[in-house]
Amino acid sequence: APAPAPAASGGCGGSSSSSGYKQHRRTAVEGTSSVTKRPRHSPYPMLAVQEALDIIAAHARSLPPTRLPLHSCASLVLAEDVRAPESLPPFPASIKDGYAVVAADGPGVYEVLGPVTAGDNSSNSSN
């Protein structure tokens, strides 16, 4: 008896499953595929950005604000600004450390008069 002929190759091959749906497998065809041969135009008309935004605004609705525990809000967007009940620290502060000098004094070696810690309103300058 002659051997069965091999299955044809090229395009999307497939076989039927027991559910009746065709199962597709990809086959490599040099430089082409069914994806590259499909039409490259949309059946939908091109819209100006503002027209698209107007359509979205006409069909979208805002949800009412909801209060939730903080730990369950990781992927959500705030409905309004959140304000702390008090400033922390309770004084103007900078995260930078350094030295303050008077530029008009020019280059040179200067005496360190003392530290100023965050929130310290005392003046250590000598005039």
PDB file of C-alpha atoms in Angstrom:
ATOM      1  CA  ALA A   1       0.000   0.000   0.000  1.00  0.00           C
ATOM      2  CA  PRO A   2       1.338   3.507  -0.822  1.00  0.00           C
ATOM      3  CA  ALA A   3       2.364   5.783   2.049  1.00  0.00           C
ATOM      4  CA  PRO A   4      -0.064   8.620   2.862  1.00  0.00           C
ATOM      5  CA  ALA A   5       0.812  11.981   1.316  1.00  0.00           C
ATOM      6  CA  PRO A   6       2.354  14.540   3.687  1.00  0.00           C
ATOM      7  CA  ALA A   7       0.163  17.406   4.875  1.00  0.00           C
ATOM      8  CA  ALA A   8       0.409  20.606   2.853  1.00  0.00           C
ATOM      9  CA  SER A   9       2.459  23.375   4.411  1.00  0.00           C
ATOM     10  CA  GLY A  10       2.226  27.148   4.239  1.00  0.00           C
ATOM     11  CA  GLY A  11      -0.300  29.565   5.712  1.00  0.00           C
ATOM     12  CA  CYS A  12      -2.035  28.577   8.902  1.00  0.00           C
ATOM     13  CA  GLY A  13      -2.433  24.855   9.232  1.00  0.00           C
ATOM     14  CA  GLY A  14      -4.876  23.390  11.635  1.00  0.00           C
ATOM     15  CA  SER A  15      -6.617  20.357  12.900  1.00  0.00           C
ATOM     16  CA  SER A  16      -9.998  19.828  14.431  1.00  0.00           C
ATOM     17  CA  SER A  17     -10.209  19.167  18.123  1.00  0.00           C
ATOM     18  CA  SER A  18     -12.772  16.971  19.796  1.00  0.00           C
ATOM     19  CA  SER A  19     -14.770  20.138  20.592  1.00  0.00           C
ATOM     20  CA  GLY A  20     -15.179  20.863  16.881  1.00  0.00           C
ATOM     21  CA  TYR A  21     -13.106  24.084  16.906  1.00  0.00           C
ATOM     22  CA  LYS A  22     -10.226  24.342  14.504  1.00  0.00           C
ATOM     23  CA  GLN A  23      -6.877  24.545  16.300  1.00  0.00           C
ATOM     24  CA  HIS A  24      -4.325  26.686  14.480  1.00  0.00           C
ATOM     25  CA  ARG A  25      -0.591  26.341  14.540  1.00  0.00           C
ATOM     26  CA  ARG A  26       1.871  28.808  13.107  1.00  0.00           C
ATOM     27  CA  THR A  27       3.915  27.737  10.151  1.00  0.00           C
ATOM     28  CA  ALA A  28       6.946  29.661   8.980  1.00  0.00           C
ATOM     29  CA  VAL A  29       6.793  30.740   5.368  1.00  0.00           C
ATOM     30  CA  GLU A  30       9.825  32.713   4.312  1.00  0.00           C
ATOM     31  CA  GLY A  31       9.118  36.458   4.624  1.00  0.00           C
ATOM     32  CA  THR A  32       5.309  36.210   4.577  1.00  0.00           C
ATOM     33  CA  SER A  33       2.410  35.401   6.798  1.00  0.00           C
ATOM     34  CA  SER A  34      -1.324  35.937   6.694  1.00  0.00           C
ATOM     35  CA  VAL A  35      -0.807  38.921   8.997  1.00  0.00           C
ATOM     36  CA  THR A  36       1.372  40.729   6.461  1.00  0.00           C
ATOM     37  CA  LYS A  37      -1.149  40.161   3.694  1.00  0.00           C
ATOM     38  CA  ARG A  38      -4.210  41.585   5.447  1.00  0.00           C
ATOM     39  CA  PRO A  39      -5.520  45.081   4.543  1.00  0.00           C
ATOM     40  CA  ARG A  40      -3.818  47.947   6.389  1.00  0.00           C
ATOM     41  CA  HIS A  41      -6.747  50.344   6.580  1.00  0.00           C
ATOM     42  CA  SER A  42      -9.371  50.706   9.261  1.00  0.00           C
ATOM     43  CA  PRO A  43     -13.058  50.354   8.461  1.00  0.00           C
ATOM     44  CA  TYR A  44     -13.630  53.175  10.973  1.00  0.00           C
ATOM     45  CA  PRO A  45     -13.348  56.858  10.030  1.00  0.00           C
ATOM     46  CA  MET A  46     -10.419  58.910  11.365  1.00  0.00           C
ATOM     47  CA  LEU A  47     -11.498  61.370  14.085  1.00  0.00           C
ATOM     48  CA  ALA A  48      -9.885  64.573  15.258  1.00  0.00           C
ATOM     49  CA  VAL A  49      -8.581  64.294  18.832  1.00  0.00           C
ATOM     50  CA  GLN A  50     -11.085  66.827  20.173  1.00  0.00           C
ATOM     51  CA  GLU A  51     -13.980  65.023  18.480  1.00  0.00           C
ATOM     52  CA  ALA A  52     -12.865  61.711  20.022  1.00  0.00           C
ATOM     53  CA  LEU A  53     -12.586  63.344  23.462  1.00  0.00           C
ATOM     54  CA  ASP A  54     -16.089  64.839  23.060  1.00  0.00           C
ATOM     55  CA  ILE A  55     -17.517  61.397  22.241  1.00  0.00           C
ATOM     56  CA  ILE A  56     -15.829  59.891  25.297  1.00  0.00           C
ATOM     57  CA  ALA A  57     -17.066  62.716  27.553  1.00  0.00           C
ATOM     58  CA  ALA A  58     -20.622  62.278  26.239  1.00  0.00           C
ATOM     59  CA  HIS A  59     -20.666  58.567  27.084  1.00  0.00           C
ATOM     60  CA  ALA A  60     -18.522  58.308  30.215  1.00  0.00           C
ATOM     61  CA  ARG A  61     -19.830  59.016  33.680  1.00  0.00           C
ATOM     62  CA  SER A  62     -17.965  59.801  36.860  1.00  0.00           C
ATOM     63  CA  LEU A  63     -18.308  57.441  39.761  1.00  0.00           C
ATOM     64  CA  PRO A  64     -19.112  58.865  43.181  1.00  0.00           C
ATOM     65  CA  PRO A  65     -16.221  59.155  45.665  1.00  0.00           C
ATOM     66  CA  THR A  66     -15.850  56.214  48.023  1.00  0.00           C
ATOM     67  CA  ARG A  67     -14.020  56.055  51.353  1.00  0.00           C
ATOM     68  CA  LEU A  68     -11.758  53.013  51.616  1.00  0.00           C
ATOM     69  CA  PRO A  69      -8.994  51.841  53.956  1.00  0.00           C
ATOM     70  CA  LEU A  70      -5.603  53.087  52.765  1.00  0.00           C
ATOM     71  CA  HIS A  71      -4.163  49.578  52.313  1.00  0.00           C
ATOM     72  CA  SER A  72      -6.782  48.750  49.643  1.00  0.00           C
ATOM     73  CA  CYS A  73      -6.189  51.863  47.502  1.00  0.00           C
ATOM     74  CA  ALA A  74      -2.919  51.003  45.743  1.00  0.00           C
ATOM     75  CA  SER A  75      -4.378  50.930  42.209  1.00  0.00           C
ATOM     76  CA  LEU A  76      -7.009  53.643  42.638  1.00  0.00           C
ATOM     77  CA  VAL A  77      -7.076  57.352  41.774  1.00  0.00           C
ATOM     78  CA  LEU A  78      -7.877  60.015  44.357  1.00  0.00           C
ATOM     79  CA  ALA A  79     -11.153  61.873  43.894  1.00  0.00           C
ATOM     80  CA  GLU A  80      -9.799  64.936  45.701  1.00  0.00           C
ATOM     81  CA  ASP A  81      -6.620  66.304  47.241  1.00  0.00           C
ATOM     82  CA  VAL A  82      -5.485  64.831  50.549  1.00  0.00           C
ATOM     83  CA  ARG A  83      -4.272  67.312  53.136  1.00  0.00           C
ATOM     84  CA  ALA A  84      -2.350  66.565  56.338  1.00  0.00           C
ATOM     85  CA  PRO A  85      -3.940  68.039  59.468  1.00  0.00           C
ATOM     86  CA  GLU A  86      -0.609  69.660  60.378  1.00  0.00           C
ATOM     87  CA  SER A  87       2.773  70.267  58.811  1.00  0.00           C
ATOM     88  CA  LEU A  88       5.467  67.742  59.538  1.00  0.00           C
ATOM     89  CA  PRO A  89       7.988  68.905  60.547  1.00  0.00           C
ATOM     90  CA  PRO A  90       6.115  71.879  62.008  1.00  0.00           C
ATOM     91  CA  PHE A  91       8.700  74.372  60.659  1.00  0.00           C
ATOM     92  CA  PRO A  92      10.300  75.214  57.325  1.00  0.00           C
ATOM     93  CA  ALA A  93      13.016  72.630  56.699  1.00  0.00           C
ATOM     94  CA  SER A  94      15.571  71.677  54.104  1.00  0.00           C
ATOM     95  CA  ILE A  95      16.968  68.242  53.387  1.00  0.00           C
ATOM     96  CA  LYS A  96      20.372  69.712  52.528  1.00  0.00           C
ATOM     97  CA  ASP A  97      23.342  70.039  54.854  1.00  0.00           C
ATOM     98  CA  GLY A  98      26.082  72.544  54.267  1.00  0.00           C
ATOM     99  CA  TYR A  99      27.695  75.816  55.274  1.00  0.00           C
ATOM    100  CA  ALA A 100      26.392  79.349  54.871  1.00  0.00           C
ATOM    101  CA  VAL A 101      28.899  82.000  53.795  1.00  0.00           C
ATOM    102  CA  VAL A 102      28.683  85.565  52.547  1.00  0.00           C
ATOM    103  CA  ALA A 103      29.780  85.580  48.909  1.00  0.00           C
ATOM    104  CA  ALA A 104      31.004  89.175  49.157  1.00  0.00           C
ATOM    105  CA  ASP A 105      33.651  88.033  51.679  1.00  0.00           C
ATOM    106  CA  GLY A 106      35.446  86.178  48.858  1.00  0.00           C
ATOM    107  CA  PRO A 107      37.501  82.976  49.061  1.00  0.00           C
ATOM    108  CA  GLY A 108      39.334  82.070  52.229  1.00  0.00           C
ATOM    109  CA  VAL A 109      39.274  80.073  55.439  1.00  0.00           C
ATOM    110  CA  TYR A 110      36.335  80.839  57.701  1.00  0.00           C
ATOM    111  CA  GLU A 111      35.554  79.988  61.306  1.00  0.00           C
ATOM    112  CA  VAL A 112      32.545  77.744  61.895  1.00  0.00           C
ATOM    113  CA  LEU A 113      30.394  79.708  64.329  1.00  0.00           C
ATOM    114  CA  GLY A 114      28.120  76.853  65.309  1.00  0.00           C
ATOM    115  CA  PRO A 115      25.434  74.460  64.189  1.00  0.00           C
ATOM    116  CA  VAL A 116      21.902  75.387  63.231  1.00  0.00           C
ATOM    117  CA  THR A 117      19.452  72.517  63.514  1.00  0.00           C
ATOM    118  CA  ALA A 118      16.144  72.240  61.681  1.00  0.00           C
ATOM    119  CA  GLY A 119      13.577  74.551  63.240  1.00  0.00           C
ATOM    120  CA  ASP A 120      16.202  76.639  65.079  1.00  0.00           C
ATOM    121  CA  ASN A 121      15.274  80.292  64.654  1.00  0.00           C
ATOM    122  CA  SER A 122      18.330  81.657  66.469  1.00  0.00           C
ATOM    123  CA  SER A 123      20.931  83.550  64.461  1.00  0.00           C
ATOM    124  CA  ASN A 124      24.573  82.464  64.533  1.00  0.00           C
ATOM    125  CA  SER A 125      25.745  85.173  62.171  1.00  0.00           C
ATOM    126  CA  SER A 126      28.260  87.789  63.268  1.00  0.00           C
ATOM    127  CA  ASN A 127      27.744  91.275  61.868  1.00  0.00           C
TER     128      ASN A 127
END
